[in-house]
């Protein structure tokens, strides 16, 4: 049973994630995204992007790093081996591109347990840091330029569920 | 790539269909690319030990793959401004063999003022829905 005391918790902006060209290509290939803007710099720039553009669900890579701050905390009582993903939502304030330096503020929005199943909703607010800066700027909950919001609900099944 | 003209679209229009397949190698590849190494996606014994029928695909692999129908139609992967899905049924991936996922995209809503179109995806395996409320908002 997930620890309900974690509901409402907001984590400080985490260590930044550097979006690399090869990671975008690798992720795009893994999800079968063949659009040249993911793979070819000239094509990406021709489409108006400063660099290779990430596929629509790439932000999950950034979000899962931030979510692990909560999920891997033993006090949270989240048994990762019994976690099933229930839903996911990406809201893009602007596309993620190679060269972005992204930091995430993790919010634990909701923890509900019914019977042997706990439903946990987290929200990752992802921000881009200004070029050349790898530490958060601005205030604690808005440490840069808003890039994406990733909302995820996990279902954690108890041993007898 | 050419882009659809919002003025010529109507709610209910089918933008296209596609079938995507996953074998075990696709799952391992996605695990590496995404950093999600949960063993339920590559280890049968482990999957069975937590009461799953077998290894299942990452929900995010399914979600990440089926949206290609929409971003290819839109002609620009950066046009996807909002994308949501519910994971309603796990996709079992046989070994050997592959799971076959059918995708149909239908125009669900049009906002000409905002220049956005909502495409609703029907995502099924053998006729059974595996993703629910799968909505992709694109700016055209």
PDB file of C-alpha atoms in Angstrom:
ATOM      1  CA  UNK A   1       0.000   0.000   0.000  1.00  0.00           C
ATOM      2  CA  UNK A   2       1.516   3.327  -1.080  1.00  0.00           C
ATOM      3  CA  UNK A   3       2.222   5.713   1.788  1.00  0.00           C
ATOM      4  CA  UNK A   4      -0.523   8.375   1.634  1.00  0.00           C
ATOM      5  CA  UNK A   5       1.685  10.846   3.523  1.00  0.00           C
ATOM      6  CA  UNK A   6       3.521  11.548   0.258  1.00  0.00           C
ATOM      7  CA  UNK A   7       0.455  13.117  -1.367  1.00  0.00           C
ATOM      8  CA  UNK A   8       1.074  16.798  -2.111  1.00  0.00           C
ATOM      9  CA  UNK A   9       4.827  16.476  -1.931  1.00  0.00           C
ATOM     10  CA  UNK A  10       6.860  18.684  -4.314  1.00  0.00           C
ATOM     11  CA  UNK A  11      10.504  17.794  -4.978  1.00  0.00           C
ATOM     12  CA  UNK A  12      13.187  20.392  -5.695  1.00  0.00           C
ATOM     13  CA  UNK A  13      14.302  20.779  -9.333  1.00  0.00           C
ATOM     14  CA  UNK A  14      16.508  17.759 -10.071  1.00  0.00           C
ATOM     15  CA  UNK A  15      19.938  17.466 -11.682  1.00  0.00           C
ATOM     16  CA  UNK A  16      19.507  18.503 -15.298  1.00  0.00           C
ATOM     17  CA  UNK A  17      19.120  16.082 -18.225  1.00  0.00           C
ATOM     18  CA  UNK A  18      21.145  16.897 -21.344  1.00  0.00           C
ATOM     19  CA  UNK A  19      19.183  16.041 -24.487  1.00  0.00           C
ATOM     20  CA  UNK A  20      21.627  14.522 -26.978  1.00  0.00           C
ATOM     21  CA  UNK A  21      21.256  13.950 -30.707  1.00  0.00           C
ATOM     22  CA  UNK A  22      22.124  10.266 -30.523  1.00  0.00           C
ATOM     23  CA  UNK A  23      19.589   9.742 -27.699  1.00  0.00           C
ATOM     24  CA  UNK A  24      16.876  11.333 -29.835  1.00  0.00           C
ATOM     25  CA  UNK A  25      17.843   9.108 -32.779  1.00  0.00           C
ATOM     26  CA  UNK A  26      17.947   6.007 -30.554  1.00  0.00           C
ATOM     27  CA  UNK A  27      14.580   6.734 -28.946  1.00  0.00           C
ATOM     28  CA  UNK A  28      12.983   7.606 -32.304  1.00  0.00           C
ATOM     29  CA  UNK A  29      14.206   4.313 -33.788  1.00  0.00           C
ATOM     30  CA  UNK A  30      12.894   2.363 -30.774  1.00  0.00           C
ATOM     31  CA  UNK A  31       9.355   3.715 -31.316  1.00  0.00           C
ATOM     32  CA  UNK A  32       9.532   3.470 -35.114  1.00  0.00           C
ATOM     33  CA  UNK A  33       9.549   7.256 -35.641  1.00  0.00           C
ATOM     34  CA  UNK A  34      11.094   7.722 -39.080  1.00  0.00           C
ATOM     35  CA  UNK A  35      10.411  11.441 -39.668  1.00  0.00           C
ATOM     36  CA  UNK A  36      13.690  13.049 -40.842  1.00  0.00           C
ATOM     37  CA  UNK A  37      13.402  15.825 -38.213  1.00  0.00           C
ATOM     38  CA  UNK A  38      14.353  13.166 -35.580  1.00  0.00           C
ATOM     39  CA  UNK A  39      17.363  11.918 -37.472  1.00  0.00           C
ATOM     40  CA  UNK A  40      18.746  14.464 -39.924  1.00  0.00           C
ATOM     41  CA  UNK A  41      20.041  17.841 -38.756  1.00  0.00           C
ATOM     42  CA  UNK A  42      19.569  19.529 -42.118  1.00  0.00           C
ATOM     43  CA  UNK A  43      15.979  18.293 -42.301  1.00  0.00           C
ATOM     44  CA  UNK A  44      15.270  19.411 -38.713  1.00  0.00           C
ATOM     45  CA  UNK A  45      16.642  22.888 -39.391  1.00  0.00           C
ATOM     46  CA  UNK A  46      14.697  22.980 -42.656  1.00  0.00           C
ATOM     47  CA  UNK A  47      11.531  22.356 -40.605  1.00  0.00           C
ATOM     48  CA  UNK A  48      12.347  25.374 -38.427  1.00  0.00           C
ATOM     49  CA  UNK A  49      13.910  23.579 -35.447  1.00  0.00           C
ATOM     50  CA  UNK A  50      17.268  24.616 -34.005  1.00  0.00           C
ATOM     51  CA  UNK A  51      18.361  20.948 -33.782  1.00  0.00           C
ATOM     52  CA  UNK A  52      16.936  17.381 -33.942  1.00  0.00           C
ATOM     53  CA  UNK A  53      13.405  17.302 -32.527  1.00  0.00           C
ATOM     54  CA  UNK A  54      12.360  14.650 -30.002  1.00  0.00           C
ATOM     55  CA  UNK A  55       9.361  12.337 -30.664  1.00  0.00           C
ATOM     56  CA  UNK A  56       6.129  13.224 -28.791  1.00  0.00           C
ATOM     57  CA  UNK A  57       6.706  10.730 -25.939  1.00  0.00           C
ATOM     58  CA  UNK A  58      10.447  11.330 -25.453  1.00  0.00           C
ATOM     59  CA  UNK A  59       9.688  13.419 -22.363  1.00  0.00           C
ATOM     60  CA  UNK A  60       8.958  10.137 -20.537  1.00  0.00           C
ATOM     61  CA  UNK A  61      12.715   9.519 -20.367  1.00  0.00           C
ATOM     62  CA  UNK A  62      13.176  12.790 -18.523  1.00  0.00           C
ATOM     63  CA  UNK A  63      10.053  12.301 -16.398  1.00  0.00           C
ATOM     64  CA  UNK A  64      10.925   8.771 -15.248  1.00  0.00           C
ATOM     65  CA  UNK A  65      14.236  10.011 -13.864  1.00  0.00           C
ATOM     66  CA  UNK A  66      12.395  12.575 -11.796  1.00  0.00           C
ATOM     67  CA  UNK A  67       9.694  10.086 -10.721  1.00  0.00           C
ATOM     68  CA  UNK A  68      12.376   7.739  -9.383  1.00  0.00           C
ATOM     69  CA  UNK A  69      13.065  10.256  -6.612  1.00  0.00           C
ATOM     70  CA  UNK A  70       9.659   9.276  -5.249  1.00  0.00           C
ATOM     71  CA  UNK A  71       9.293   5.663  -6.425  1.00  0.00           C
ATOM     72  CA  UNK A  72      12.690   4.506  -5.153  1.00  0.00           C
ATOM     73  CA  UNK A  73      12.202   6.078  -1.720  1.00  0.00           C
ATOM     74  CA  UNK A  74      11.606   3.083   0.609  1.00  0.00           C
ATOM     75  CA  UNK A  75       9.367   5.254   2.796  1.00  0.00           C
ATOM     76  CA  UNK A  76       6.959   5.731  -0.157  1.00  0.00           C
ATOM     77  CA  UNK A  77       6.077   1.979  -0.085  1.00  0.00           C
ATOM     78  CA  UNK A  78       5.942   1.659  -3.888  1.00  0.00           C
ATOM     79  CA  UNK A  79       6.874  -1.921  -4.899  1.00  0.00           C
ATOM     80  CA  UNK A  80       8.151  -1.264  -8.428  1.00  0.00           C
ATOM     81  CA  UNK A  81       7.870  -4.948  -9.383  1.00  0.00           C
ATOM     82  CA  UNK A  82       4.108  -4.738  -8.806  1.00  0.00           C
ATOM     83  CA  UNK A  83       3.586  -1.453 -10.618  1.00  0.00           C
ATOM     84  CA  UNK A  84       1.438  -1.301 -13.738  1.00  0.00           C
ATOM     85  CA  UNK A  85       1.150   1.904 -15.724  1.00  0.00           C
ATOM     86  CA  UNK A  86      -2.479   3.144 -15.733  1.00  0.00           C
ATOM     87  CA  UNK A  87      -2.357   6.347 -17.771  1.00  0.00           C
ATOM     88  CA  UNK A  88      -0.025   8.981 -19.164  1.00  0.00           C
ATOM     89  CA  UNK A  89      -0.401  12.462 -20.574  1.00  0.00           C
ATOM     90  CA  UNK A  90       2.080  14.789 -22.266  1.00  0.00           C
ATOM     91  CA  UNK A  91       1.416  18.482 -22.691  1.00  0.00           C
ATOM     92  CA  UNK A  92       4.120  20.148 -24.761  1.00  0.00           C
ATOM     93  CA  UNK A  93       4.637  23.857 -24.197  1.00  0.00           C
ATOM     94  CA  UNK A  94       7.264  23.650 -26.940  1.00  0.00           C
ATOM     95  CA  UNK A  95       8.999  20.700 -28.670  1.00  0.00           C
ATOM     96  CA  UNK A  96      12.079  19.216 -26.970  1.00  0.00           C
ATOM     97  CA  UNK A  97      15.188  19.552 -29.149  1.00  0.00           C
ATOM     98  CA  UNK A  98      18.763  18.264 -28.924  1.00  0.00           C
ATOM     99  CA  UNK A  99      20.903  20.597 -26.870  1.00  0.00           C
ATOM    100  CA  UNK A 100      18.152  21.241 -24.316  1.00  0.00           C
ATOM    101  CA  UNK A 101      19.270  21.139 -20.701  1.00  0.00           C
ATOM    102  CA  UNK A 102      16.137  20.035 -18.823  1.00  0.00           C
ATOM    103  CA  UNK A 103      15.344  20.110 -15.138  1.00  0.00           C
ATOM    104  CA  UNK A 104      12.182  18.662 -13.604  1.00  0.00           C
ATOM    105  CA  UNK A 105      10.045  19.563 -10.619  1.00  0.00           C
ATOM    106  CA  UNK A 106       8.179  16.437  -9.470  1.00  0.00           C
ATOM    107  CA  UNK A 107       4.759  16.768  -7.842  1.00  0.00           C
ATOM    108  CA  UNK A 108       3.014  13.818  -6.152  1.00  0.00           C
ATOM    109  CA  UNK A 109      -0.548  14.950  -6.843  1.00  0.00           C
ATOM    110  CA  UNK A 110      -2.698  12.048  -5.678  1.00  0.00           C
ATOM    111  CA  UNK A 111      -2.462   8.774  -3.770  1.00  0.00           C
ATOM    112  CA  UNK A 112      -5.633   6.699  -3.462  1.00  0.00           C
ATOM    113  CA  UNK A 113      -5.805   3.142  -2.115  1.00  0.00           C
ATOM    114  CA  UNK A 114      -8.843   0.900  -2.615  1.00  0.00           C
ATOM    115  CA  UNK A 115      -8.667  -2.659  -1.407  1.00  0.00           C
ATOM    116  CA  UNK A 116      -5.248  -4.011  -2.342  1.00  0.00           C
ATOM    117  CA  UNK A 117      -4.615  -1.506  -5.157  1.00  0.00           C
ATOM    118  CA  UNK A 118      -3.033   1.932  -4.793  1.00  0.00           C
ATOM    119  CA  UNK A 119      -3.308   4.539  -7.565  1.00  0.00           C
ATOM    120  CA  UNK A 120      -0.581   7.163  -7.571  1.00  0.00           C
ATOM    121  CA  UNK A 121      -0.625  10.229  -9.834  1.00  0.00           C
ATOM    122  CA  UNK A 122       2.585  12.184 -10.359  1.00  0.00           C
ATOM    123  CA  UNK A 123       3.150  15.330 -12.412  1.00  0.00           C
ATOM    124  CA  UNK A 124       6.514  16.288 -13.833  1.00  0.00           C
ATOM    125  CA  UNK A 125       6.937  19.930 -14.777  1.00  0.00           C
ATOM    126  CA  UNK A 126       9.900  20.015 -17.162  1.00  0.00           C
ATOM    127  CA  UNK A 127      11.839  23.240 -17.756  1.00  0.00           C
ATOM    128  CA  UNK A 128      14.712  24.212 -20.042  1.00  0.00           C
ATOM    129  CA  UNK A 129      17.645  25.970 -18.432  1.00  0.00           C
ATOM    130  CA  UNK A 130      19.196  28.906 -20.311  1.00  0.00           C
ATOM    131  CA  UNK A 131      22.141  27.987 -22.579  1.00  0.00           C
ATOM    132  CA  UNK A 132      25.355  27.468 -20.649  1.00  0.00           C
ATOM    133  CA  UNK A 133      23.622  27.194 -17.284  1.00  0.00           C
ATOM    134  CA  UNK A 134      23.249  23.805 -15.641  1.00  0.00           C
ATOM    135  CA  UNK A 135      21.729  24.901 -12.387  1.00  0.00           C
ATOM    136  CA  UNK A 136      18.125  25.925 -11.764  1.00  0.00           C
ATOM    137  CA  UNK A 137      17.225  29.582 -12.203  1.00  0.00           C
ATOM    138  CA  UNK A 138      14.055  31.428 -11.147  1.00  0.00           C
ATOM    139  CA  UNK A 139      11.940  30.275  -8.231  1.00  0.00           C
ATOM    140  CA  UNK A 140      11.715  26.747  -6.812  1.00  0.00           C
ATOM    141  CA  UNK A 141       8.671  25.641  -8.819  1.00  0.00           C
ATOM    142  CA  UNK A 142       9.567  27.502 -12.062  1.00  0.00           C
ATOM    143  CA  UNK A 143      13.302  26.994 -12.513  1.00  0.00           C
ATOM    144  CA  UNK A 144      13.416  27.790 -16.258  1.00  0.00           C
ATOM    145  CA  UNK A 145      11.403  27.962 -19.488  1.00  0.00           C
ATOM    146  CA  UNK A 146       8.353  25.623 -19.350  1.00  0.00           C
ATOM    147  CA  UNK A 147       8.828  22.826 -21.912  1.00  0.00           C
ATOM    148  CA  UNK A 148       6.469  19.974 -20.999  1.00  0.00           C
ATOM    149  CA  UNK A 149       4.089  18.665 -18.361  1.00  0.00           C
ATOM    150  CA  UNK A 150       3.995  14.871 -17.952  1.00  0.00           C
ATOM    151  CA  UNK A 151       1.219  13.380 -15.831  1.00  0.00           C
ATOM    152  CA  UNK A 152       1.404   9.697 -14.992  1.00  0.00           C
ATOM    153  CA  UNK A 153      -0.772   7.346 -12.963  1.00  0.00           C
ATOM    154  CA  UNK A 154       0.623   4.090 -11.630  1.00  0.00           C
ATOM    155  CA  UNK A 155      -1.421   1.227 -10.234  1.00  0.00           C
ATOM    156  CA  UNK A 156       0.409  -0.673  -7.509  1.00  0.00           C
ATOM    157  CA  UNK A 157      -1.031  -4.107  -6.904  1.00  0.00           C
ATOM    158  CA  UNK A 158      -0.762  -5.508  -3.407  1.00  0.00           C
ATOM    159  CA  UNK A 159       0.521  -9.084  -2.897  1.00  0.00           C
ATOM    160  CA  UNK A 160      -3.026 -10.474  -2.841  1.00  0.00           C
ATOM    161  CA  UNK A 161      -4.477  -8.324  -5.653  1.00  0.00           C
TER     162      UNK A 161
ATOM    163  CA  UNK B   1       6.201  16.647 -46.240  1.00  0.00           C
ATOM    164  CA  UNK B   2       2.791  18.095 -47.044  1.00  0.00           C
ATOM    165  CA  UNK B   3       0.529  19.118 -44.181  1.00  0.00           C
ATOM    166  CA  UNK B   4      -3.249  18.619 -43.955  1.00  0.00           C
ATOM    167  CA  UNK B   5      -5.476  21.664 -44.526  1.00  0.00           C
ATOM    168  CA  UNK B   6      -7.616  22.208 -41.431  1.00  0.00           C
ATOM    169  CA  UNK B   7     -10.381  23.810 -43.540  1.00  0.00           C
ATOM    170  CA  UNK B   8     -10.954  20.562 -45.435  1.00  0.00           C
ATOM    171  CA  UNK B   9     -11.282  18.355 -42.334  1.00  0.00           C
ATOM    172  CA  UNK B  10     -14.504  17.176 -40.691  1.00  0.00           C
ATOM    173  CA  UNK B  11     -15.161  15.436 -37.392  1.00  0.00           C
ATOM    174  CA  UNK B  12     -15.363  11.713 -38.082  1.00  0.00           C
ATOM    175  CA  UNK B  13     -12.824  11.742 -40.915  1.00  0.00           C
ATOM    176  CA  UNK B  14     -10.455   8.784 -40.743  1.00  0.00           C
ATOM    177  CA  UNK B  15      -6.903  10.120 -41.118  1.00  0.00           C
ATOM    178  CA  UNK B  16      -5.410   6.660 -41.616  1.00  0.00           C
ATOM    179  CA  UNK B  17      -4.768   3.195 -40.275  1.00  0.00           C
ATOM    180  CA  UNK B  18      -1.565   1.384 -39.442  1.00  0.00           C
ATOM    181  CA  UNK B  19      -0.390  -1.884 -37.932  1.00  0.00           C
ATOM    182  CA  UNK B  20       2.678  -1.929 -35.691  1.00  0.00           C
ATOM    183  CA  UNK B  21       4.355  -5.118 -34.494  1.00  0.00           C
ATOM    184  CA  UNK B  22       6.497  -5.779 -31.432  1.00  0.00           C
ATOM    185  CA  UNK B  23       8.772  -8.743 -30.933  1.00  0.00           C
ATOM    186  CA  UNK B  24      11.006  -9.338 -27.901  1.00  0.00           C
ATOM    187  CA  UNK B  25      13.883  -7.485 -29.572  1.00  0.00           C
ATOM    188  CA  UNK B  26      11.684  -4.380 -29.892  1.00  0.00           C
ATOM    189  CA  UNK B  27      11.024  -4.530 -26.135  1.00  0.00           C
ATOM    190  CA  UNK B  28      14.709  -4.824 -25.261  1.00  0.00           C
ATOM    191  CA  UNK B  29      15.495  -1.988 -27.627  1.00  0.00           C
ATOM    192  CA  UNK B  30      12.844   0.244 -26.051  1.00  0.00           C
ATOM    193  CA  UNK B  31      14.062  -0.663 -22.563  1.00  0.00           C
ATOM    194  CA  UNK B  32      17.526   0.551 -23.490  1.00  0.00           C
ATOM    195  CA  UNK B  33      16.361   3.671 -25.296  1.00  0.00           C
ATOM    196  CA  UNK B  34      13.952   4.728 -22.560  1.00  0.00           C
ATOM    197  CA  UNK B  35      15.843   3.539 -19.486  1.00  0.00           C
ATOM    198  CA  UNK B  36      12.805   1.522 -18.287  1.00  0.00           C
ATOM    199  CA  UNK B  37      14.376  -1.805 -17.291  1.00  0.00           C
ATOM    200  CA  UNK B  38      11.432  -3.240 -15.372  1.00  0.00           C
ATOM    201  CA  UNK B  39      11.935  -7.039 -15.837  1.00  0.00           C
ATOM    202  CA  UNK B  40       8.219  -7.568 -16.592  1.00  0.00           C
ATOM    203  CA  UNK B  41       9.194  -6.384 -20.088  1.00  0.00           C
ATOM    204  CA  UNK B  42      11.957  -8.918 -20.766  1.00  0.00           C
ATOM    205  CA  UNK B  43      11.951 -11.759 -18.206  1.00  0.00           C
ATOM    206  CA  UNK B  44       9.146 -14.367 -18.444  1.00  0.00           C
ATOM    207  CA  UNK B  45       9.890 -15.994 -15.099  1.00  0.00           C
ATOM    208  CA  UNK B  46       9.804 -12.636 -13.399  1.00  0.00           C
ATOM    209  CA  UNK B  47       6.577 -11.619 -15.177  1.00  0.00           C
ATOM    210  CA  UNK B  48       4.908 -14.867 -14.091  1.00  0.00           C
ATOM    211  CA  UNK B  49       6.132 -14.398 -10.522  1.00  0.00           C
ATOM    212  CA  UNK B  50       4.127 -11.162 -10.317  1.00  0.00           C
ATOM    213  CA  UNK B  51       1.016 -12.820 -11.784  1.00  0.00           C
ATOM    214  CA  UNK B  52       1.314 -11.576 -15.360  1.00  0.00           C
ATOM    215  CA  UNK B  53       0.582 -14.054 -18.181  1.00  0.00           C
ATOM    216  CA  UNK B  54       4.004 -13.471 -19.793  1.00  0.00           C
ATOM    217  CA  UNK B  55       6.331 -10.657 -20.769  1.00  0.00           C
ATOM    218  CA  UNK B  56       4.275  -7.596 -21.707  1.00  0.00           C
ATOM    219  CA  UNK B  57       5.179  -4.564 -23.818  1.00  0.00           C
ATOM    220  CA  UNK B  58       5.947  -1.274 -22.094  1.00  0.00           C
ATOM    221  CA  UNK B  59       2.722   0.752 -22.186  1.00  0.00           C
ATOM    222  CA  UNK B  60       4.918   3.650 -23.232  1.00  0.00           C
ATOM    223  CA  UNK B  61       6.270   1.644 -26.194  1.00  0.00           C
ATOM    224  CA  UNK B  62       2.716   1.156 -27.445  1.00  0.00           C
ATOM    225  CA  UNK B  63       1.827   4.793 -26.771  1.00  0.00           C
ATOM    226  CA  UNK B  64       5.057   6.034 -28.345  1.00  0.00           C
ATOM    227  CA  UNK B  65       4.658   3.891 -31.467  1.00  0.00           C
ATOM    228  CA  UNK B  66       1.001   4.420 -32.352  1.00  0.00           C
ATOM    229  CA  UNK B  67       1.290   8.231 -32.304  1.00  0.00           C
ATOM    230  CA  UNK B  68       3.472   7.967 -35.420  1.00  0.00           C
ATOM    231  CA  UNK B  69       0.271   7.639 -37.446  1.00  0.00           C
ATOM    232  CA  UNK B  70      -0.694  11.162 -36.336  1.00  0.00           C
ATOM    233  CA  UNK B  71       2.685  12.877 -36.482  1.00  0.00           C
ATOM    234  CA  UNK B  72       3.317  11.466 -39.974  1.00  0.00           C
ATOM    235  CA  UNK B  73      -0.135  12.667 -41.074  1.00  0.00           C
ATOM    236  CA  UNK B  74       0.530  16.110 -39.568  1.00  0.00           C
ATOM    237  CA  UNK B  75       3.879  16.186 -41.417  1.00  0.00           C
ATOM    238  CA  UNK B  76       5.715  17.526 -38.360  1.00  0.00           C
ATOM    239  CA  UNK B  77       6.445  15.588 -35.146  1.00  0.00           C
ATOM    240  CA  UNK B  78       6.642  18.884 -33.238  1.00  0.00           C
ATOM    241  CA  UNK B  79       2.981  19.550 -34.098  1.00  0.00           C
ATOM    242  CA  UNK B  80       1.790  17.213 -31.302  1.00  0.00           C
ATOM    243  CA  UNK B  81       0.966  19.579 -28.435  1.00  0.00           C
ATOM    244  CA  UNK B  82      -0.953  17.207 -26.167  1.00  0.00           C
ATOM    245  CA  UNK B  83      -1.168  13.424 -26.079  1.00  0.00           C
ATOM    246  CA  UNK B  84      -2.863  11.182 -23.548  1.00  0.00           C
ATOM    247  CA  UNK B  85      -3.757   7.507 -23.184  1.00  0.00           C
ATOM    248  CA  UNK B  86      -5.015   4.987 -20.669  1.00  0.00           C
ATOM    249  CA  UNK B  87      -3.399   1.576 -20.537  1.00  0.00           C
ATOM    250  CA  UNK B  88      -6.450  -0.669 -20.443  1.00  0.00           C
ATOM    251  CA  UNK B  89      -5.030  -4.096 -21.324  1.00  0.00           C
ATOM    252  CA  UNK B  90      -1.436  -5.364 -21.319  1.00  0.00           C
ATOM    253  CA  UNK B  91       0.034  -6.314 -24.702  1.00  0.00           C
ATOM    254  CA  UNK B  92       1.502  -9.817 -24.396  1.00  0.00           C
ATOM    255  CA  UNK B  93       4.499 -10.353 -26.630  1.00  0.00           C
ATOM    256  CA  UNK B  94       5.051 -14.015 -27.615  1.00  0.00           C
ATOM    257  CA  UNK B  95       8.458 -15.662 -27.933  1.00  0.00           C
ATOM    258  CA  UNK B  96       9.064 -16.476 -30.723  1.00  0.00           C
ATOM    259  CA  UNK B  97       6.695 -14.295 -32.713  1.00  0.00           C
ATOM    260  CA  UNK B  98       5.322 -10.791 -32.405  1.00  0.00           C
ATOM    261  CA  UNK B  99       2.325  -8.864 -31.129  1.00  0.00           C
ATOM    262  CA  UNK B 100       0.380  -7.038 -33.805  1.00  0.00           C
ATOM    263  CA  UNK B 101      -1.304  -3.742 -32.887  1.00  0.00           C
ATOM    264  CA  UNK B 102      -3.924  -2.123 -35.121  1.00  0.00           C
ATOM    265  CA  UNK B 103      -4.307   1.650 -35.050  1.00  0.00           C
ATOM    266  CA  UNK B 104      -7.051   3.802 -36.581  1.00  0.00           C
ATOM    267  CA  UNK B 105      -7.047   7.595 -36.284  1.00  0.00           C
ATOM    268  CA  UNK B 106     -10.284   9.594 -36.480  1.00  0.00           C
ATOM    269  CA  UNK B 107     -10.783  13.355 -36.274  1.00  0.00           C
ATOM    270  CA  UNK B 108     -12.510  13.904 -32.906  1.00  0.00           C
ATOM    271  CA  UNK B 109     -12.622  17.713 -32.696  1.00  0.00           C
ATOM    272  CA  UNK B 110     -11.545  20.745 -34.731  1.00  0.00           C
ATOM    273  CA  UNK B 111     -10.729  24.198 -33.354  1.00  0.00           C
ATOM    274  CA  UNK B 112     -10.137  26.432 -36.392  1.00  0.00           C
ATOM    275  CA  UNK B 113      -9.456  29.483 -34.219  1.00  0.00           C
ATOM    276  CA  UNK B 114      -6.644  27.752 -32.305  1.00  0.00           C
ATOM    277  CA  UNK B 115      -5.583  25.873 -35.435  1.00  0.00           C
ATOM    278  CA  UNK B 116      -5.734  22.561 -33.601  1.00  0.00           C
ATOM    279  CA  UNK B 117      -7.259  19.174 -34.393  1.00  0.00           C
ATOM    280  CA  UNK B 118      -7.869  16.367 -31.921  1.00  0.00           C
ATOM    281  CA  UNK B 119      -7.278  12.939 -33.387  1.00  0.00           C
ATOM    282  CA  UNK B 120      -8.703   9.984 -31.468  1.00  0.00           C
ATOM    283  CA  UNK B 121      -6.852   6.699 -31.837  1.00  0.00           C
ATOM    284  CA  UNK B 122      -8.455   3.260 -31.640  1.00  0.00           C
ATOM    285  CA  UNK B 123      -5.683   0.874 -30.595  1.00  0.00           C
ATOM    286  CA  UNK B 124      -6.465  -2.852 -30.582  1.00  0.00           C
ATOM    287  CA  UNK B 125      -4.863  -6.298 -30.514  1.00  0.00           C
ATOM    288  CA  UNK B 126      -7.039  -9.038 -32.064  1.00  0.00           C
ATOM    289  CA  UNK B 127      -9.985  -6.648 -31.821  1.00  0.00           C
ATOM    290  CA  UNK B 128      -9.534  -5.999 -28.069  1.00  0.00           C
ATOM    291  CA  UNK B 129      -8.785  -2.432 -26.993  1.00  0.00           C
ATOM    292  CA  UNK B 130      -5.338  -2.043 -25.383  1.00  0.00           C
ATOM    293  CA  UNK B 131      -5.273   1.755 -25.050  1.00  0.00           C
ATOM    294  CA  UNK B 132      -8.273   3.803 -23.924  1.00  0.00           C
ATOM    295  CA  UNK B 133      -9.125   7.497 -24.348  1.00  0.00           C
ATOM    296  CA  UNK B 134      -6.171   7.909 -26.685  1.00  0.00           C
ATOM    297  CA  UNK B 135      -6.277  11.526 -27.823  1.00  0.00           C
ATOM    298  CA  UNK B 136      -3.677  13.455 -29.781  1.00  0.00           C
ATOM    299  CA  UNK B 137      -3.961  17.224 -30.129  1.00  0.00           C
ATOM    300  CA  UNK B 138      -2.034  18.561 -33.137  1.00  0.00           C
ATOM    301  CA  UNK B 139      -1.445  22.124 -34.261  1.00  0.00           C
ATOM    302  CA  UNK B 140      -1.767  22.382 -38.045  1.00  0.00           C
TER     303      UNK B 140
END
